[in-house]
Every structure is written in structure tokens, then in C-alpha cells.
Tab-separated table of C-alpha atoms in Angstrom:
chain	number	residue	atom	x	y	z
A	1	MET	CA	0.000	0.000	0.000
A	2	THR	CA	1.322	3.458	-0.870
A	3	THR	CA	1.882	6.168	1.717
A	4	HIS	CA	1.113	9.802	1.048
A	5	THR	CA	3.064	12.060	3.411
A	6	ILE	CA	1.824	15.487	4.470
A	7	SER	CA	4.275	17.640	6.390
A	8	VAL	CA	2.547	20.433	8.283
A	9	ALA	CA	5.742	22.532	8.244
A	10	LYS	CA	6.579	21.995	4.557
A	11	ASP	CA	3.130	21.710	2.985
A	12	PHE	CA	1.121	24.092	5.186
A	13	SER	CA	2.936	26.397	7.611
A	14	ARG	CA	5.671	26.430	10.218
A	15	THR	CA	3.347	28.507	12.403
A	16	PRO	CA	-0.020	26.731	12.387
A	17	ALA	CA	-2.443	28.363	14.820
A	18	GLY	CA	-6.112	28.557	15.687
A	19	ARG	CA	-9.194	26.546	14.961
A	20	TYR	CA	-11.309	28.326	12.360
A	21	VAL	CA	-10.421	30.453	9.340
A	22	ASP	CA	-11.435	33.573	11.298
A	23	ASP	CA	-8.669	32.825	13.843
A	24	GLY	CA	-5.713	33.430	11.540
A	25	PRO	CA	-4.064	32.465	8.256
A	26	TYR	CA	-3.142	28.850	9.154
A	27	PRO	CA	-5.870	27.300	11.314
A	28	GLY	CA	-6.791	23.637	11.799
A	29	GLU	CA	-9.943	23.964	9.728
A	30	ARG	CA	-7.939	25.097	6.691
A	31	PHE	CA	-5.352	22.323	7.123
A	32	ARG	CA	-8.146	19.753	7.264
A	33	GLU	CA	-10.091	21.105	4.298
A	34	GLU	CA	-7.132	21.806	2.019
A	35	LEU	CA	-4.773	18.939	2.796
A	36	LEU	CA	-6.221	16.176	4.962
A	37	LEU	CA	-9.665	15.730	3.408
A	38	PRO	CA	-8.513	15.692	-0.234
A	39	ALA	CA	-5.797	13.153	0.637
A	40	LEU	CA	-8.241	10.911	2.513
A	41	GLN	CA	-10.905	11.153	-0.187
A	42	ASP	CA	-8.407	10.337	-2.925
A	43	GLY	CA	-8.025	6.562	-2.962
A	44	THR	CA	-6.967	4.207	-0.230
A	45	ALA	CA	-3.375	5.269	0.413
A	46	THR	CA	-2.118	5.587	3.961
A	47	ILE	CA	-1.762	9.233	4.952
A	48	ALA	CA	1.251	10.002	7.124
A	49	VAL	CA	1.054	13.385	8.810
A	50	GLU	CA	4.406	14.732	9.889
A	51	LEU	CA	4.082	17.215	12.779
A	52	ASP	CA	7.743	18.119	13.340
A	53	GLY	CA	9.315	21.396	12.259
A	54	THR	CA	6.668	23.847	13.428
A	55	ALA	CA	6.549	26.374	16.270
A	56	GLY	CA	4.210	24.020	18.141
A	57	PHE	CA	0.511	23.213	18.137
A	58	GLY	CA	-2.363	24.381	20.258
A	59	SER	CA	-5.093	21.905	21.093
A	60	SER	CA	-7.507	24.103	19.139
A	61	PHE	CA	-5.587	23.499	15.890
A	62	LEU	CA	-5.134	19.759	16.418
A	63	GLU	CA	-8.709	19.172	17.564
A	64	GLU	CA	-10.203	20.989	14.600
A	65	ALA	CA	-7.850	19.389	12.071
A	66	PHE	CA	-8.172	15.792	13.281
A	67	GLY	CA	-11.281	15.671	15.487
A	68	GLY	CA	-12.948	17.623	12.686
A	69	LEU	CA	-12.459	14.628	10.359
A	70	VAL	CA	-14.941	12.667	12.492
A	71	ARG	CA	-17.420	15.570	12.356
A	72	ARG	CA	-16.978	15.509	8.564
A	73	GLY	CA	-18.078	11.868	8.469
A	74	PHE	CA	-14.910	9.803	8.840
A	75	ASP	CA	-15.153	6.807	11.133
A	76	PRO	CA	-12.423	6.666	13.842
A	77	THR	CA	-11.793	2.986	12.990
A	78	LEU	CA	-11.146	3.868	9.359
A	79	LEU	CA	-8.889	6.723	10.419
A	80	ARG	CA	-6.910	4.295	12.606
A	81	ARG	CA	-6.262	2.252	9.461
A	82	ARG	CA	-5.435	5.105	7.120
A	83	LEU	CA	-3.809	7.773	9.242
A	84	VAL	CA	-0.300	7.686	10.673
A	85	ILE	CA	0.728	10.558	12.929
A	86	ARG	CA	4.453	11.141	13.140
A	87	SER	CA	6.106	13.376	15.700
A	88	SER	CA	9.212	13.378	17.822
A	89	HIS	CA	6.872	14.530	20.629
A	90	PRO	CA	4.849	11.505	21.807
A	91	SER	CA	2.217	13.731	23.459
A	92	TYR	CA	1.136	15.152	20.053
A	93	VAL	CA	0.375	11.662	18.774
A	94	THR	CA	-1.585	10.864	21.956
A	95	ARG	CA	-3.516	14.129	21.715
A	96	VAL	CA	-4.437	13.660	18.042
A	97	TRP	CA	-5.852	10.175	18.670
A	98	ASN	CA	-7.703	11.411	21.760
A	99	TYR	CA	-9.393	14.124	19.680
A	100	ILE	CA	-10.356	11.596	17.019
A	101	GLU	CA	-11.765	9.160	19.606
A	102	GLN	CA	-13.637	11.877	21.514
A	103	ALA	CA	-15.075	13.770	18.530
A	104	VAL	CA	-18.799	13.397	18.040
A	105	PRO	CA	-19.940	12.822	14.444
A	106	SER	CA	-22.004	15.663	13.025
A	107	ARG	CA	-25.725	14.882	12.558
A	108	SER	CA	-26.009	16.540	9.160
B	1	MET	CA	42.515	-33.947	40.533
B	2	ASP	CA	42.097	-33.947	44.281
B	3	TRP	CA	41.277	-30.943	46.503
B	4	SER	CA	44.891	-29.922	47.174
B	5	GLU	CA	45.625	-29.835	43.459
B	6	TRP	CA	42.519	-27.705	42.815
B	7	ARG	CA	43.549	-25.363	45.604
B	8	ALA	CA	47.059	-25.020	44.254
B	9	LEU	CA	45.653	-24.218	40.829
B	10	LEU	CA	43.006	-21.673	41.906
B	11	LEU	CA	44.578	-19.964	44.899
B	12	PRO	CA	47.016	-17.761	42.926
B	13	TRP	CA	44.053	-16.384	40.891
B	14	LEU	CA	41.840	-15.596	43.851
B	15	PRO	CA	43.203	-12.073	44.618
B	16	LEU	CA	42.908	-11.107	40.952
B	17	ALA	CA	39.320	-12.425	40.748
B	18	ALA	CA	38.409	-10.543	43.929
B	19	THR	CA	39.925	-7.326	42.523
B	20	VAL	CA	38.084	-7.647	39.179
B	21	GLY	CA	34.802	-8.505	40.948
B	22	GLY	CA	35.188	-5.597	43.357
B	23	TRP	CA	35.986	-3.216	40.501
B	24	ALA	CA	32.883	-4.361	38.608
B	25	VAL	CA	30.646	-3.732	41.639
B	26	VAL	CA	32.151	-0.301	42.364
B	27	ASN	CA	31.957	0.633	38.676
B	28	TRP	CA	28.273	-0.395	38.531
B	29	GLN	CA	27.549	1.647	41.669
B	30	ASN	CA	29.342	4.688	40.220
B	31	ASN	CA	27.407	4.391	36.955
B	32	GLN	CA	24.136	4.143	38.862
B	33	ARG	CA	25.029	7.192	40.957
B	34	GLU	CA	25.936	9.212	37.850
B	35	ARG	CA	22.759	8.159	36.039
B	36	ARG	CA	20.707	9.044	39.068
B	37	LYS	CA	22.351	12.494	39.267
B	38	GLU	CA	21.735	13.095	35.543
B	39	ASP	CA	18.094	11.989	35.791
B	40	ARG	CA	17.606	14.154	38.897
B	41	ALA	CA	18.898	17.172	36.951
B	42	LEU	CA	16.593	16.307	34.014
B	43	VAL	CA	13.574	15.938	36.312
B	44	ASP	CA	14.386	19.243	38.035
B	45	GLY	CA	14.722	20.962	34.644
B	46	ALA	CA	11.408	19.483	33.472
B	47	LYS	CA	9.688	20.561	36.709
B	48	LYS	CA	10.973	24.105	36.251
B	49	LEU	CA	9.643	24.206	32.678
B	50	THR	CA	6.303	22.732	33.796
B	51	ILE	CA	5.903	25.539	36.337
B	52	GLU	CA	6.977	28.127	33.739
B	53	ALA	CA	4.585	26.797	31.071
B	54	ALA	CA	1.647	26.797	33.501
B	55	ALA	CA	2.490	30.303	34.766
B	56	LYS	CA	2.683	31.673	31.209
B	57	ALA	CA	-0.544	29.938	30.196
B	58	ARG	CA	-2.347	31.232	33.288
B	59	ALA	CA	-1.110	34.794	32.693
B	60	MET	CA	-2.259	34.535	29.067
B	61	MET	CA	-5.699	33.223	30.081
B	62	CYS	CA	-6.212	35.960	32.671
B	63	ALA	CA	-4.829	38.842	30.575
B	64	ALA	CA	-7.102	41.778	29.763
B	65	SER	CA	-6.969	41.115	26.019
B	66	ARG	CA	-5.796	38.411	23.620
B	67	ASP	CA	-2.018	38.347	23.347
B	68	GLN	CA	-0.732	36.403	20.332
B	69	GLU	CA	2.870	36.799	21.453
B	70	ALA	CA	1.987	35.113	24.748
B	71	GLU	CA	0.150	32.300	22.902
B	72	LEU	CA	3.246	31.541	20.839
B	73	GLU	CA	5.391	31.622	23.960
B	74	VAL	CA	3.130	29.099	25.715
B	75	LYS	CA	3.416	26.704	22.759
B	76	CYS	CA	7.202	27.144	22.655
B	77	VAL	CA	7.655	26.442	26.383
B	78	LEU	CA	5.461	23.338	26.058
B	79	GLU	CA	7.642	22.180	23.130
B	80	GLN	CA	10.758	22.843	25.205
B	81	LEU	CA	9.261	20.890	28.104
B	82	GLU	CA	8.614	17.826	25.980
B	83	ILE	CA	12.096	18.002	24.459
B	84	GLU	CA	13.409	17.804	28.045
B	85	LEU	CA	11.048	14.933	28.881
B	86	CYS	CA	12.241	13.034	25.787
B	87	ARG	CA	15.737	13.062	27.318
B	88	LEU	CA	14.470	10.832	30.136
B	89	SER	CA	15.478	7.312	29.153
B	90	ASP	CA	12.007	5.709	29.259
B	91	TYR	CA	9.726	8.673	28.436
B	92	ARG	CA	8.565	7.308	25.051
B	93	ARG	CA	7.451	4.046	26.671
B	94	ASN	CA	5.991	5.702	29.756
B	95	TRP	CA	2.361	6.236	28.715
B	96	THR	CA	1.307	7.632	32.093
B	97	LEU	CA	3.860	10.423	31.789
B	98	VAL	CA	3.046	11.056	28.101
B	99	ARG	CA	-0.688	11.292	28.921
B	100	THR	CA	0.040	13.643	31.826
B	101	MET	CA	2.105	15.866	29.514
B	102	ALA	CA	-0.737	15.777	26.942
B	103	ALA	CA	-3.228	16.789	29.658
B	104	LEU	CA	-1.107	19.820	30.589
B	105	ALA	CA	-0.831	20.855	26.919
B	106	ASP	CA	-4.607	20.454	26.542
B	107	ALA	CA	-5.289	22.524	29.635
B	108	ALA	CA	-2.878	25.260	28.493
B	109	THR	CA	-3.938	25.436	24.836
B	110	GLY	CA	-7.529	24.162	24.790
B	111	GLY	CA	-10.865	25.947	24.481
B	112	ASP	CA	-10.603	29.312	22.754
B	113	PHE	CA	-6.777	29.368	22.635
B	114	GLU	CA	-5.638	31.268	19.498
B	115	SER	CA	-9.260	32.040	18.761
B	116	ALA	CA	-10.770	35.258	17.422
B	117	ASN	CA	-13.505	34.745	20.054
B	118	TRP	CA	-11.050	34.572	22.956
B	119	ARG	CA	-12.333	35.898	26.293
B	120	PRO	CA	-10.347	36.665	29.446
B	121	ARG	CA	-10.660	34.346	32.450
B	122	THR	CA	-10.602	35.164	36.125
B	123	ALA	CA	-9.154	33.062	38.934
B	124	VAL	CA	-12.595	31.573	39.643
B	125	ASP	CA	-13.131	30.268	36.093
B	126	PRO	CA	-12.619	26.515	35.597
B	127	GLU	CA	-9.847	26.813	32.954
B	128	PRO	CA	-7.097	28.282	35.196
B	129	LYS	CA	-8.018	25.775	37.914
B	130	GLN	CA	-7.808	22.849	35.476
B	131	LEU	CA	-4.480	24.172	34.253
B	132	MET	CA	-3.053	24.263	37.784
B	133	ALA	CA	-4.406	20.758	38.466
B	134	ALA	CA	-2.716	19.458	35.284
B	135	ARG	CA	0.508	21.213	36.282
B	136	ASN	CA	0.466	19.623	39.738
B	137	THR	CA	-0.307	16.175	38.324
B	138	LEU	CA	2.696	16.374	36.001
B	139	LEU	CA	4.981	17.588	38.812
B	140	GLU	CA	3.774	14.718	40.974
B	141	GLN	CA	4.160	12.162	38.179
B	142	LEU	CA	7.743	13.265	37.513
B	143	GLU	CA	8.609	12.700	41.174
B	144	LEU	CA	6.770	9.366	41.298
B	145	ASP	CA	8.659	8.143	38.250
B	146	PHE	CA	11.979	9.218	39.706
B	147	ALA	CA	11.163	7.461	42.987
B	148	ARG	CA	10.095	4.300	41.143
B	149	ARG	CA	13.451	4.191	39.358
B	150	TYR	CA	15.852	5.158	42.134
B	151	LEU	CA	14.322	5.131	45.594
């Protein structure tokens, strides 16, 4: 199976911040809509998200980017199969999977 | 070979064996002492950064207006803290400590952090209290882990 790698620092911004597009130029919502969703919707490749190389992440960014996938209709079990989170900071990986597990799917 | 022959053969080597054995024990003890000192310094450094991260996050939460400089600083200190924690030999396998670190980061950067709708908190709001609780849990966990390894 092929792996498609997305580096937040190289492909998005070294200073990701905020949740929604109103919060700043590089929020979690924009990362999800512009990079994560298209990659997940395009085929069955494994998506590796590389978190190193940025100025750090707030929970608001990570929750919206990854927890937001569940609200956009992705099943956490499927995400477990297709998403790989890479970081030299183990707590980021733990946080991302917590947000995915705790997110409540949207009713619409 | 009878006993006297064995004794004649082994006796000359006994002082050397005792010296090598003694050296190995003392060397092991010295290594343990050094490792303990290094880990103590790492734990103390991590505790200092934990207190600093929580203080900065609390000041940011309770400021009169949103301060983007302070938000960036909070994220940077949290990054610095985890870099220090990663220097502890078993941090990556220690899920209790990783989860405690994640809880502090969540408490410091959750809710309306970096949000256009940010609102200031007071000391009686739940967010600063949760932050201080997460800070204390991490400080406690660092000490517990050190005690488990060395005491």
C-alpha cells in the first residue's frame, strides 16, 4: 500500500495556529479542508502526517484538524487504518488520537 | 585432581578475581550514581519548565486582552518541556507520563486558545483551575517516576 506524506511545516505552515479560518491564516480547519480531506478522499493510500518542524501546536488546531475529520463523516476505525501521525513529541500523537476518539460525528 | 591440586591451581588467581569482581561492583555503583544524578537534573529541569509553562498559560488566560505573542510563547515552552522529557530514558514508553504531559498541553492550549472569540478568564473560572491541576499532576508524576526508578 502506498503512503502519502503530508508535512505540516513543509506543505502548510511552520506557524499553524487557531481553529477556524477567522482565527488566523493557518488554522486547523484550513489544514483539514485543504490537505487532509482531499488526501483521505483520494483513494486508499495511507496518509502520514508529519508534525515536526513547526513552532508548536495548540489543542484548538489539532482538535479541529483531526477531530474535525470525524465531524466531517470519517469513522475513527477507518482513520486508525489510514492515518499515521508522526512526531518526535509523543504527546502530540496521543492528543491527536484522543481528539479523534472523543469527537462526536455531526448529525447533518 | 584432588582438593589440594585444585587449591594449588586456583589460589594464585583468587586475589585477581576478587579485585576484578570488586571493581565491577564499584563501577556499577558509580554508573548508577551518575545516572541518578543526571536523571535528577533532568527531572528538576522538566519541573521548572512545567511551572513556567503553567504560569505563562495562566497569565495569558487571565490577561485583559488576547495576546498572540503570549500564545506563541506558551506553545514554545510546552515544546521545550517535551524536548526535556524526551531526554528521560524511558519517556517514550511511559504512557502515564506522556498522557500527563498531553493533559497539561490540553489545559494550556484548549478551548478558545488562538481564537478570534477569545475571552479573558478570572481566577474563579474553571480553565485556570484545570491548568493548575494538570501542572500539579505532572509535577507529581515526575517525582513518582523518579522514585520508582531510584528510591
